[in-house]
Coordinates of N, CA and C in Angstrom, one line a residue:
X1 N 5.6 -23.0 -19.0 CA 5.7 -21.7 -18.5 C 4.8 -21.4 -17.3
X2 N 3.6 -21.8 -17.3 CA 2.5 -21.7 -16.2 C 2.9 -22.3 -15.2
X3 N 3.8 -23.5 -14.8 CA 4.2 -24.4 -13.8 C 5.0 -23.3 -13.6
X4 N 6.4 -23.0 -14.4 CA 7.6 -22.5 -13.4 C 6.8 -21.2 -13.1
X5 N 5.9 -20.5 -13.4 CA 5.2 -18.7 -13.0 C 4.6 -19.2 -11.4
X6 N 4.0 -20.4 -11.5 CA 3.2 -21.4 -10.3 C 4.5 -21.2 -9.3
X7 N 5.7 -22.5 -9.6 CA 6.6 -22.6 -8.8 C 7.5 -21.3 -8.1
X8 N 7.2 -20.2 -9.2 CA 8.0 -19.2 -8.6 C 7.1 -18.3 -7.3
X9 N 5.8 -18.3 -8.1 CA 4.3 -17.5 -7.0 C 4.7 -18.2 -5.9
X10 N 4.5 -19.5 -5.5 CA 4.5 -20.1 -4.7 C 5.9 -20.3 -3.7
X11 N 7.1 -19.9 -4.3 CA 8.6 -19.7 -3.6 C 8.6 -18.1 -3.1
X12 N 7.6 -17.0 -3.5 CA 7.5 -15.6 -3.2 C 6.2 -15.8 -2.6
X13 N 5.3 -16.5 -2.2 CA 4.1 -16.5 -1.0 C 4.9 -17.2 -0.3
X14 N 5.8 -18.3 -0.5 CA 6.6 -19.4 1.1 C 7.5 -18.1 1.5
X15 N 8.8 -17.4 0.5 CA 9.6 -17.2 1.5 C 9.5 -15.5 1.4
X16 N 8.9 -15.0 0.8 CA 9.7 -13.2 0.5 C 8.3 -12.8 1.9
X17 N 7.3 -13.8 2.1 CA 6.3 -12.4 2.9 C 6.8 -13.8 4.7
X18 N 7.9 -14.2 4.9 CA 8.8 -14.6 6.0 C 9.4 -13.5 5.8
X19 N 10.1 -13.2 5.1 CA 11.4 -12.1 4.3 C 11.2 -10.7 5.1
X20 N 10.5 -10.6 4.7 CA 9.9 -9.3 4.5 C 9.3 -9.0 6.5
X21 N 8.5 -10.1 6.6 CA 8.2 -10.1 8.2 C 9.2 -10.0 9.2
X22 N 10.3 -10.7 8.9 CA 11.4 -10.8 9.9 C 12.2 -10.2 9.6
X23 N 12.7 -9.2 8.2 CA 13.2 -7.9 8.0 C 12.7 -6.4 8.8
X24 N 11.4 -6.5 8.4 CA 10.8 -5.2 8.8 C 10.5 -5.4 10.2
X25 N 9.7 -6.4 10.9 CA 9.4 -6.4 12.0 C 10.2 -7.2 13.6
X26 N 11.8 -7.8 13.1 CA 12.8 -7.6 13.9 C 14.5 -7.5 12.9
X27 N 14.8 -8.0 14.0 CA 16.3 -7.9 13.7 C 16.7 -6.4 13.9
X28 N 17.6 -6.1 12.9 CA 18.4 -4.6 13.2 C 17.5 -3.3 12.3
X29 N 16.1 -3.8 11.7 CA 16.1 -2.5 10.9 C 15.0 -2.3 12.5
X30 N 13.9 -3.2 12.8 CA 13.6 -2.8 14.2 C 14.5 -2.2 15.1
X31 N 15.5 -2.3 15.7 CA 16.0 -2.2 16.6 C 17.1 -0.8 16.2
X32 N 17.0 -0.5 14.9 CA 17.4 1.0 14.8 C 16.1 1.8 14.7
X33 N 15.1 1.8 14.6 CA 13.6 2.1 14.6 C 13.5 2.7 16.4
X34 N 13.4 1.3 17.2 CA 13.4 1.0 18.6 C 14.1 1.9 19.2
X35 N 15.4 2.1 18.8 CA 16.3 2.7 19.4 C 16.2 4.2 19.1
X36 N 15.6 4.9 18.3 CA 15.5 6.2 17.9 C 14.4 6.5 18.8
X37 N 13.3 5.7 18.7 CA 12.2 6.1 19.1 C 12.5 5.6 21.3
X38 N 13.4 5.7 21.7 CA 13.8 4.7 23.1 C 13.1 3.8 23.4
X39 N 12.7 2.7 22.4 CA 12.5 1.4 22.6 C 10.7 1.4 22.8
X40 N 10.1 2.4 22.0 CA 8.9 2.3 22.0 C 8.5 1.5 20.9
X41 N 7.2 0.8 20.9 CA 7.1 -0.2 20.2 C 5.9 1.1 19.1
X42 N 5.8 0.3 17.6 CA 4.8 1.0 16.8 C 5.3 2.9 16.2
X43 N 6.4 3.1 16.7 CA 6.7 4.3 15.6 C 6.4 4.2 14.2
X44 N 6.1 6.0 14.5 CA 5.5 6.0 13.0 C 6.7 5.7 11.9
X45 N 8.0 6.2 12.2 CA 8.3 5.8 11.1 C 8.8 4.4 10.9
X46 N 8.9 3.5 12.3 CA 9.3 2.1 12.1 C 8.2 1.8 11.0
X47 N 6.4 2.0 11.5 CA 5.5 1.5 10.7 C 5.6 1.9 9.2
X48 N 6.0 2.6 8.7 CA 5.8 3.3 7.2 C 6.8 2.5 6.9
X49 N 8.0 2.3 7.0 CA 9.2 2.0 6.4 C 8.5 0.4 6.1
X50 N 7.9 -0.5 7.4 CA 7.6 -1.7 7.2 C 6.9 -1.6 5.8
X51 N 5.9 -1.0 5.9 CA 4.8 -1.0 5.0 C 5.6 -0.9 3.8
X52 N 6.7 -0.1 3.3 CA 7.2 0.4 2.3 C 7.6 -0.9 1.6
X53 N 8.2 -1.3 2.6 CA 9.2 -3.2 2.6 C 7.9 -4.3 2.0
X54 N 7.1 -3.7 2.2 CA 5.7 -4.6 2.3 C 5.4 -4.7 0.3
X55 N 5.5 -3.4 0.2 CA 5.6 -3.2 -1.3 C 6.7 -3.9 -2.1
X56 N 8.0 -3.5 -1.6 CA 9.0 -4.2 -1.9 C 8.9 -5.6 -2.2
X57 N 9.0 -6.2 -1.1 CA 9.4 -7.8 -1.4 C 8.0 -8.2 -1.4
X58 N 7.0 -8.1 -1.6 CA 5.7 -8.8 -2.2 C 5.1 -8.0 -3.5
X59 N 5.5 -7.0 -3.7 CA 5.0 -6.3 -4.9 C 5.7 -6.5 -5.9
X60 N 7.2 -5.7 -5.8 CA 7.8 -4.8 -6.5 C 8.8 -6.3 -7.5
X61 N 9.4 -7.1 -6.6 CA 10.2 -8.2 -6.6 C 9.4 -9.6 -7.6
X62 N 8.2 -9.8 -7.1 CA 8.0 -11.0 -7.8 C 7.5 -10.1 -9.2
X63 N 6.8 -8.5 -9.3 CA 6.5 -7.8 -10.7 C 8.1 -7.9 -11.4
X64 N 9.2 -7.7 -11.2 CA 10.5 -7.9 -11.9 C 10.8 -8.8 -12.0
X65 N 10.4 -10.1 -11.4 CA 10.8 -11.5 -11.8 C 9.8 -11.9 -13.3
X66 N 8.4 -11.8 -13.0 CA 7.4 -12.3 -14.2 C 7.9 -11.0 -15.4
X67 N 8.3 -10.5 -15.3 CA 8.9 -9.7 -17.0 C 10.1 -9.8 -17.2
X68 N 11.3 -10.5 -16.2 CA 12.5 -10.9 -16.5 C 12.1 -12.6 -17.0
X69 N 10.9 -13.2 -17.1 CA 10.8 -14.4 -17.6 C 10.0 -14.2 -18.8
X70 N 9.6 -12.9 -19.2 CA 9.0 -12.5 -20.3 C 7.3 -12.6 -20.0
X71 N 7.1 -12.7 -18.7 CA 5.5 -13.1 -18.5 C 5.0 -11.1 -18.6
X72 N 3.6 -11.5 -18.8 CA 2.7 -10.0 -18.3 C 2.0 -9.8 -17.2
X73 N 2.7 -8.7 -16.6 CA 1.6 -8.6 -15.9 C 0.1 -8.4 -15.8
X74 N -0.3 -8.2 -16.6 CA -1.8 -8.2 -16.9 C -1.9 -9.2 -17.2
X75 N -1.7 -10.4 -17.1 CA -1.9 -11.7 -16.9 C -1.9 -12.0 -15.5
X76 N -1.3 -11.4 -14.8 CA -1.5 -11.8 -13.3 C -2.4 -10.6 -12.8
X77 N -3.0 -10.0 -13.0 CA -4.3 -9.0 -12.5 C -4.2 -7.5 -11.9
X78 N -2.9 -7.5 -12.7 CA -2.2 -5.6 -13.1 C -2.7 -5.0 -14.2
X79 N -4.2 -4.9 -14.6 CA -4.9 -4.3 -15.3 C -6.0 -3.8 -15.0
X80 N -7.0 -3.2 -15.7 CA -8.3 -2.7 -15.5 C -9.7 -4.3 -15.3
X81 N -10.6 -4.0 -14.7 CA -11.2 -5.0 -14.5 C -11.9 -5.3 -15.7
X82 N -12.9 -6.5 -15.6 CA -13.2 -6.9 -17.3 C -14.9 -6.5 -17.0
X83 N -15.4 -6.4 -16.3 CA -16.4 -6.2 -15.8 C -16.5 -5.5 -14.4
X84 N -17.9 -4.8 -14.1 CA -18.0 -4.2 -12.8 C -18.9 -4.3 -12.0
X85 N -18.5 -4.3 -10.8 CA -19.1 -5.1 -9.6 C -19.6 -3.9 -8.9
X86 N -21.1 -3.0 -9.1 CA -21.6 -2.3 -8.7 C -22.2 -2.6 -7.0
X87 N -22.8 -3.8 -6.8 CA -22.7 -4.4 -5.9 C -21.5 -4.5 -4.7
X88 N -20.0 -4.3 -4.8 CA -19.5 -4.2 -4.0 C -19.4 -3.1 -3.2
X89 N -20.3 -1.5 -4.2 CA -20.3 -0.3 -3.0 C -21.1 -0.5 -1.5
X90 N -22.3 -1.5 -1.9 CA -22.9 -1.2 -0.3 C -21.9 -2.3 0.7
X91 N -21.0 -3.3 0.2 CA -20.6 -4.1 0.8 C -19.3 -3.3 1.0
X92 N -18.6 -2.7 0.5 CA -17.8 -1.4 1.6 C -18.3 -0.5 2.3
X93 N -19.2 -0.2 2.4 CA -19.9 0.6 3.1 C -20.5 0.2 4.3
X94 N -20.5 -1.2 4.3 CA -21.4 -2.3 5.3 C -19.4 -2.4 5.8
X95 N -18.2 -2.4 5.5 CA -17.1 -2.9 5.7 C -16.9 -1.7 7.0
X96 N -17.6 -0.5 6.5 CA -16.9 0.9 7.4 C -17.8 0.5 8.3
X97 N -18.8 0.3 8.6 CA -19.9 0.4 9.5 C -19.7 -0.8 10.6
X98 N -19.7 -2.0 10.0 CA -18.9 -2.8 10.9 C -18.1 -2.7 11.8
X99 N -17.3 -2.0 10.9 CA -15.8 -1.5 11.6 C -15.7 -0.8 12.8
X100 N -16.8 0.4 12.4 CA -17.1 0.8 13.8 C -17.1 0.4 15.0
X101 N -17.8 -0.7 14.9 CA -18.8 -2.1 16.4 C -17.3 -2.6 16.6
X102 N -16.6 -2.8 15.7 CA -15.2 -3.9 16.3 C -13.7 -3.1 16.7
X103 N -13.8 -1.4 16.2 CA -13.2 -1.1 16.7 C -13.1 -0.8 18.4
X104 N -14.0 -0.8 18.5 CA -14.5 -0.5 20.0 C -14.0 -1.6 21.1
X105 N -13.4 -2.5 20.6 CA -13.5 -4.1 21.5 C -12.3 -4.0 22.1
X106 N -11.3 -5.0 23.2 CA -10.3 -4.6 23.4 C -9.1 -5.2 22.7
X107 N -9.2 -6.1 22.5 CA -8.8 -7.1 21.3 C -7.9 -6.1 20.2
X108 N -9.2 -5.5 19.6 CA -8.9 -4.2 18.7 C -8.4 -3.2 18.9
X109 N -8.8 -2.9 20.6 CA -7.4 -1.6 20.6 C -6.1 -1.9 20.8
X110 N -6.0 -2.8 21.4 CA -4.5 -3.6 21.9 C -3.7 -3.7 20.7
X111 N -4.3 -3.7 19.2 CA -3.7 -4.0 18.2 C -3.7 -2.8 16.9
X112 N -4.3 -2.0 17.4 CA -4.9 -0.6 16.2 C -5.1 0.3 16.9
X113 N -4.6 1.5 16.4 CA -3.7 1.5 15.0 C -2.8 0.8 15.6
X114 N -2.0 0.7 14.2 CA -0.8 0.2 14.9 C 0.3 0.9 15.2
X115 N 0.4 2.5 14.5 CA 1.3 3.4 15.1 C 0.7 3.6 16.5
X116 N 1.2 4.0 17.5 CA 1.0 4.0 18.6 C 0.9 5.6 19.1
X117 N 0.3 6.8 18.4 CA 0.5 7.8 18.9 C -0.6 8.4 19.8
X118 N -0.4 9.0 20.5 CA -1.4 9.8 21.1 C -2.2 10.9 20.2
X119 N -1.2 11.8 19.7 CA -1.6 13.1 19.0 C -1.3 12.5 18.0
X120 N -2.2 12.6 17.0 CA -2.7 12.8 15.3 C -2.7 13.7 15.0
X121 N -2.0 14.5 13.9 CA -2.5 15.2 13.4 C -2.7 14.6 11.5
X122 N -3.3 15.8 10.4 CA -3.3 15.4 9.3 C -2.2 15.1 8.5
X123 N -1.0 15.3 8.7 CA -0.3 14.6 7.8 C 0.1 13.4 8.2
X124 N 0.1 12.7 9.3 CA 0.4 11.5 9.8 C -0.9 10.9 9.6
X125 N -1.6 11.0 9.3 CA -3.1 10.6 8.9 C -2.8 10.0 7.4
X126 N -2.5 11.1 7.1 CA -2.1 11.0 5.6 C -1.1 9.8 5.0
X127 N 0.0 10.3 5.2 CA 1.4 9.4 5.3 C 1.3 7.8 6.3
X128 N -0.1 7.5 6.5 CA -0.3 6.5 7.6 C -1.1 6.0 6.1
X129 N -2.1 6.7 5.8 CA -2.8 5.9 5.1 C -2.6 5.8 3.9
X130 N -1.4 6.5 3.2 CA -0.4 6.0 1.6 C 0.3 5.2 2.2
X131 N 1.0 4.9 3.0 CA 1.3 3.3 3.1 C 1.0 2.4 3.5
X132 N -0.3 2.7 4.0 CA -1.1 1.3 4.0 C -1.4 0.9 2.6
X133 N -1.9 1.8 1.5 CA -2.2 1.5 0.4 C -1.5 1.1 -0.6
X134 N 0.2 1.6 -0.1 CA 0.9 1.1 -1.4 C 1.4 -0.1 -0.9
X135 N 1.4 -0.5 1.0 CA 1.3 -1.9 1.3 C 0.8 -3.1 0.8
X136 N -0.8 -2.4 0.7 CA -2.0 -3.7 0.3 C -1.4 -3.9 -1.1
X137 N -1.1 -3.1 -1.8 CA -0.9 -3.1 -3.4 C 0.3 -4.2 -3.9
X138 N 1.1 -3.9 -3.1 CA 2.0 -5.3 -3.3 C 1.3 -6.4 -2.5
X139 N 0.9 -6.3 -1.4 CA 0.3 -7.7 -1.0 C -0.8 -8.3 -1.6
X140 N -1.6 -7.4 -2.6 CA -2.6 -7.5 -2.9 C -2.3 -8.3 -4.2
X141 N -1.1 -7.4 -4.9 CA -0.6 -8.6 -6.2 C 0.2 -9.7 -6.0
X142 N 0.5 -10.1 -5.0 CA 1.1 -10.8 -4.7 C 0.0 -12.5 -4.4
X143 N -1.0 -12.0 -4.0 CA -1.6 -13.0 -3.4 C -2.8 -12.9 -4.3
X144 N -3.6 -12.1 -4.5 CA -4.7 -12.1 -5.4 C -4.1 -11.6 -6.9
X145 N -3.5 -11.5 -7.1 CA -2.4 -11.5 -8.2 C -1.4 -12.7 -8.7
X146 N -0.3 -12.8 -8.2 CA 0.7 -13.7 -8.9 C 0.1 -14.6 -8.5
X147 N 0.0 -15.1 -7.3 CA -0.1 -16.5 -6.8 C -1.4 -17.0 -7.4
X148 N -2.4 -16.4 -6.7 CA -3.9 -16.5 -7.4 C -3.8 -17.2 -9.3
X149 N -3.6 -16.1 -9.4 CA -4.2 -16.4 -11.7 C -2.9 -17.4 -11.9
X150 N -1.5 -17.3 -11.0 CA -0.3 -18.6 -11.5 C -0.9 -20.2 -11.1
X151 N -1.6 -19.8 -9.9 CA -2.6 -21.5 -9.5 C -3.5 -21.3 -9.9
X152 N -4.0 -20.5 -10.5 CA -5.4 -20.7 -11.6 C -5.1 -21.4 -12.9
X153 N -4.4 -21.0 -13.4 CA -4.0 -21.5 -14.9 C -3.3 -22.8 -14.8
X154 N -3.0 -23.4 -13.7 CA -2.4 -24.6 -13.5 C -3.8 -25.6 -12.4
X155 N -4.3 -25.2 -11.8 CA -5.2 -25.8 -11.0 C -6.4 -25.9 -11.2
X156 N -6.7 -25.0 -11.5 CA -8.1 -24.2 -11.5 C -8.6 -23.7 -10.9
X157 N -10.0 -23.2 -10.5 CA -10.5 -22.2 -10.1 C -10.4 -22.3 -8.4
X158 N -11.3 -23.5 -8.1 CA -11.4 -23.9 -6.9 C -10.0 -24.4 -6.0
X159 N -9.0 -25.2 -6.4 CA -8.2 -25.3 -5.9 C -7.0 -24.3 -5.8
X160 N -7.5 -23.4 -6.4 CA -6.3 -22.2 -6.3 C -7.2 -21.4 -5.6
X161 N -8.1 -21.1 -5.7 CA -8.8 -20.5 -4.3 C -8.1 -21.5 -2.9
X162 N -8.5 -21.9 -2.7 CA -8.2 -23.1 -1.5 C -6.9 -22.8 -0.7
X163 N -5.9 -23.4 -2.3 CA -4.1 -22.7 -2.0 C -3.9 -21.6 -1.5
X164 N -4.9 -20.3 -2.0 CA -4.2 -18.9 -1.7 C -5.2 -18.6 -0.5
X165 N -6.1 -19.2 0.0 CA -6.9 -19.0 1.7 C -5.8 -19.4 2.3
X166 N -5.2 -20.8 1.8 CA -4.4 -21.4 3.1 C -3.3 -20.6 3.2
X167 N -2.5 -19.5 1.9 CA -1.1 -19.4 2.7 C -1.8 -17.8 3.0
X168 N -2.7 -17.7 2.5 CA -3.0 -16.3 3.6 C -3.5 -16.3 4.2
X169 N -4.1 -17.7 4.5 CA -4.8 -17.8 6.6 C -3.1 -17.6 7.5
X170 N -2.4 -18.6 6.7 CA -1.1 -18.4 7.4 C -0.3 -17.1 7.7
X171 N -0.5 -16.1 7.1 CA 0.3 -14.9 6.8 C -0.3 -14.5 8.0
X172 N -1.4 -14.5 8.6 CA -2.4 -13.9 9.5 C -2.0 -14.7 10.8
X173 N -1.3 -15.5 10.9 CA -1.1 -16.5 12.2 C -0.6 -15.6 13.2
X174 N 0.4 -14.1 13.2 CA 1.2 -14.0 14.1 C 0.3 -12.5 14.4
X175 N -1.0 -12.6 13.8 CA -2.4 -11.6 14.6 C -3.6 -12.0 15.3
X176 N -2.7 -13.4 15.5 CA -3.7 -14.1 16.4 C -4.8 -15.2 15.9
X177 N -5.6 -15.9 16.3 CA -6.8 -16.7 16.1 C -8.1 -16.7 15.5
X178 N -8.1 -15.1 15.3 CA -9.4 -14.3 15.3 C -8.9 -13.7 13.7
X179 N -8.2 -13.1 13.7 CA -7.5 -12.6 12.3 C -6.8 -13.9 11.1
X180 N -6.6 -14.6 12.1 CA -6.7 -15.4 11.0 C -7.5 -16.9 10.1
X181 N -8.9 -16.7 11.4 CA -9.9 -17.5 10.4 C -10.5 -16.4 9.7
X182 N -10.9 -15.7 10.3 CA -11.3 -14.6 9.6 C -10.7 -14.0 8.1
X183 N -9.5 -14.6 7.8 CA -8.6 -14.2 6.5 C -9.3 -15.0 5.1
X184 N -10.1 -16.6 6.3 CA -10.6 -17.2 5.2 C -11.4 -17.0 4.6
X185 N -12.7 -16.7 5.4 CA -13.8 -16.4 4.2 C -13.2 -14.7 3.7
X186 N -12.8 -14.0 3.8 CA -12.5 -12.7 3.0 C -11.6 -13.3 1.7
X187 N -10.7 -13.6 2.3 CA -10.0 -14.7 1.1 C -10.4 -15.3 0.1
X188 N -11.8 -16.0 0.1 CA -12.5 -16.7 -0.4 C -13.5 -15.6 -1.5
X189 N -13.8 -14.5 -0.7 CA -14.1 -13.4 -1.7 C -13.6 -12.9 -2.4
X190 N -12.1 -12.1 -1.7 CA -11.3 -11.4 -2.6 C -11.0 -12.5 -3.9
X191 N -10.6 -13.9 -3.3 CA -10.1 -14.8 -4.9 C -11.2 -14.6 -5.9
X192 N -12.7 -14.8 -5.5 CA -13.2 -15.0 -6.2 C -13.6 -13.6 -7.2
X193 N -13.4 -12.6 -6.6 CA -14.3 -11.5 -7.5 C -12.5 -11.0 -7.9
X194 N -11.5 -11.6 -7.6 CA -10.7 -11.1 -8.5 C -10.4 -12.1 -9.6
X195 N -10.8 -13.4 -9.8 CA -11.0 -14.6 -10.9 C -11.6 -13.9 -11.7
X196 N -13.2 -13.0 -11.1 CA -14.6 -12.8 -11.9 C -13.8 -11.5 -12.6
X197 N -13.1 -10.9 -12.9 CA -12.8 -9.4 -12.7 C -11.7 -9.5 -13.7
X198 N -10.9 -10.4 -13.0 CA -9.2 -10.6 -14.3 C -8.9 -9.5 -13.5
X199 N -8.8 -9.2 -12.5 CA -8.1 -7.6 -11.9 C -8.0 -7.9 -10.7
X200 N -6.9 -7.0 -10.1 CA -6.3 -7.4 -8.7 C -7.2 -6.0 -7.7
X201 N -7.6 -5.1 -8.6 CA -8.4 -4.0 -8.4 C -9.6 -3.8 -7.5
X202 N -10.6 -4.1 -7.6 CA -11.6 -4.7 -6.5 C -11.1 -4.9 -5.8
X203 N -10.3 -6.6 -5.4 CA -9.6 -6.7 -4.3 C -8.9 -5.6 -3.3
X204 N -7.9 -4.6 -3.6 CA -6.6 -3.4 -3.3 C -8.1 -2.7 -2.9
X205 N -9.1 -2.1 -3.7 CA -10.2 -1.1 -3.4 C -10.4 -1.5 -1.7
X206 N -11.2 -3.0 -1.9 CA -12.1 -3.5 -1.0 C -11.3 -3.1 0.6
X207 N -9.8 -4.1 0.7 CA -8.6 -4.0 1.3 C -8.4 -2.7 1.7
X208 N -8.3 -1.6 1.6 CA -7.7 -0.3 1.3 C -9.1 -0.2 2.1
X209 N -10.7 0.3 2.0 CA -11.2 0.4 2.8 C -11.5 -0.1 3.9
X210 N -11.0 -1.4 3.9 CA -11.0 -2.0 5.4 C -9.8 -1.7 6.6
X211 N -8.9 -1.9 5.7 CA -7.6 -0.9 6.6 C -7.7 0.6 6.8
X212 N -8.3 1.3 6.0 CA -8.3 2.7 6.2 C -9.3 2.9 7.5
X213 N -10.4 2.6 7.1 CA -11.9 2.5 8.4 C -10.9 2.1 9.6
X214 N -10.5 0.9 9.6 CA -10.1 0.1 10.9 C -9.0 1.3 11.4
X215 N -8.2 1.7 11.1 CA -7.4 2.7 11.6 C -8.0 3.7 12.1
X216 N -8.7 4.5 11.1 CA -9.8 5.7 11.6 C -10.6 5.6 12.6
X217 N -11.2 4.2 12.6 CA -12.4 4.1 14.0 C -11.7 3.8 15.3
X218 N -10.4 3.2 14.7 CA -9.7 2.7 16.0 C -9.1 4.1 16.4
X219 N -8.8 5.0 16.2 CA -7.8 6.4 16.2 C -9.0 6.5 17.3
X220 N -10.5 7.0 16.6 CA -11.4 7.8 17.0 C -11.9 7.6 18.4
X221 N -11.7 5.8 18.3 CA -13.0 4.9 19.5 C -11.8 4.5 20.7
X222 N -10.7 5.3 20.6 CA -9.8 4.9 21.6 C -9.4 6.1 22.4
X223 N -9.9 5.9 23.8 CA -9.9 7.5 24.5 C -8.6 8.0 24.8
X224 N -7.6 7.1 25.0 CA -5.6 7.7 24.9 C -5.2 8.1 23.6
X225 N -6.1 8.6 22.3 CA -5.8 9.1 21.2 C -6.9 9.7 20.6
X226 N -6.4 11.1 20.1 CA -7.3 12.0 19.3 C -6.2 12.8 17.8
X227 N -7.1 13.2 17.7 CA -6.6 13.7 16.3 C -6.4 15.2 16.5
X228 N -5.3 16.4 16.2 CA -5.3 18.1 16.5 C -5.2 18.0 15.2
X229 N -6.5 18.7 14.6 CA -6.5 19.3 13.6 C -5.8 20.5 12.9
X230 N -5.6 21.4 14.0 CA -5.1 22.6 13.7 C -3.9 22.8 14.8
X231 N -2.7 23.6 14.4 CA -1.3 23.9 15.3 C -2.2 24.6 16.4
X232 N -1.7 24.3 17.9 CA -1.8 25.4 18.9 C -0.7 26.5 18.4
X233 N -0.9 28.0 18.6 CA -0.2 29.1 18.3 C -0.5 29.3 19.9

């Protein structure tokens, strides 16, 4: 059973997060997206719908496969953690601060946010940042979850770390050079404090603050976008 949970993790990191990339971000659901918005690139609702998709075929799909084969999820790291990692508060907090310094680069604006608006206001703040989170959440079980603990129980520790840096260096290829060495040592973290943990939790936390900050600083640190708090009357 641990091999075929393995072979199936490993058929849902090869093809559902292609799937899902070339679903959401071309072909026809883009290009009715494209075409509402006249061919502007980064609408908000192109980007939420992706994100939603994001949940879908990396979350939602391989969780209905491991209970249609009678597996638990709380064997793949859809539980409570077994221990707590007090230590990871100053290291998100060191994640926001950072963030700051790199949202400011141009690299970074060219790329974030990725909705593309000028005017913010708070519900698009909002509705930007629940699907980033129920994004990470499927990505998060998917990769520090299925894949991860299904090549743990078959490989072990170290070489299923290894496996799940390399196919999520690769997930990061089409963000460039910089995002995706950088996937590795985070990678190498997230595996490990989600091995130490038995929980996909930490990981989604950690993730979820790095995406949330990077959006926020990049909103903030980019002078063609501000945020209206309140309606002009």
């Amino acid at each position: 059973m641990d091999k075929l949970q393995l072979s199936a993790a490993l058929l849902f990191g090869g093809l559902a997060f292609p799937l899902y990339y070339f679903l959401s971000k071309g072909g026809r659901i883009a290009a009715i997206f494209q075409k509402a918005e006249t061919g502007k690139q980064g609408s908000p609702a192109h980007l939420i719908v992706q994100r939603l998709l994001g949940l879908l075929f990396l979350g939602i799909l391989p969780a209905i496969f491991i209970l249609l084969t009678k597996g638990s999820l709380q064997s793949y790291g859809l539980r409570a953690p077994g221990s707590c990692f007090w230590w990871l508060l100053p290291l998100a907090a060191s994640i926001v601060v950072l963030g700051y310094f790199a949202a400011g680069s141009a690299s970074n604006k060219a790329m974030y946010p990725q909705i593309r608006k000028q005017i913010w206001n708070p519900g698009l703040l909002l509705v930007s940042a629940l699907s980033w989170l129920f994004f990470l959440l499927g990505y998060e079980f998917l990769f520090r979850g299925y894949l991860l603990f299904a090549s743990y129980n078959v490989l072990g520790t170290w070489p299923a770390i290894a496996l799940n840096c390399s196919l999520y260096a690769l997930a990061h290829m089409y963000k460039g050079p910089r995002e995706t060495f950088g996937a590795i040592p985070l990678g190498i973290l997230l595996c490990w404090i989600s091995l130490e943990s038995g929980s996909i939790l930490y990981a989604f936390l950690l993730h979820g603050v790095m995406a949330l900050s990077n959006e926020w600083w990049s909103i903030s640190r980019n002078p063609e976008m501000k945020v209206r708090w309140k309606n002009r009357t």
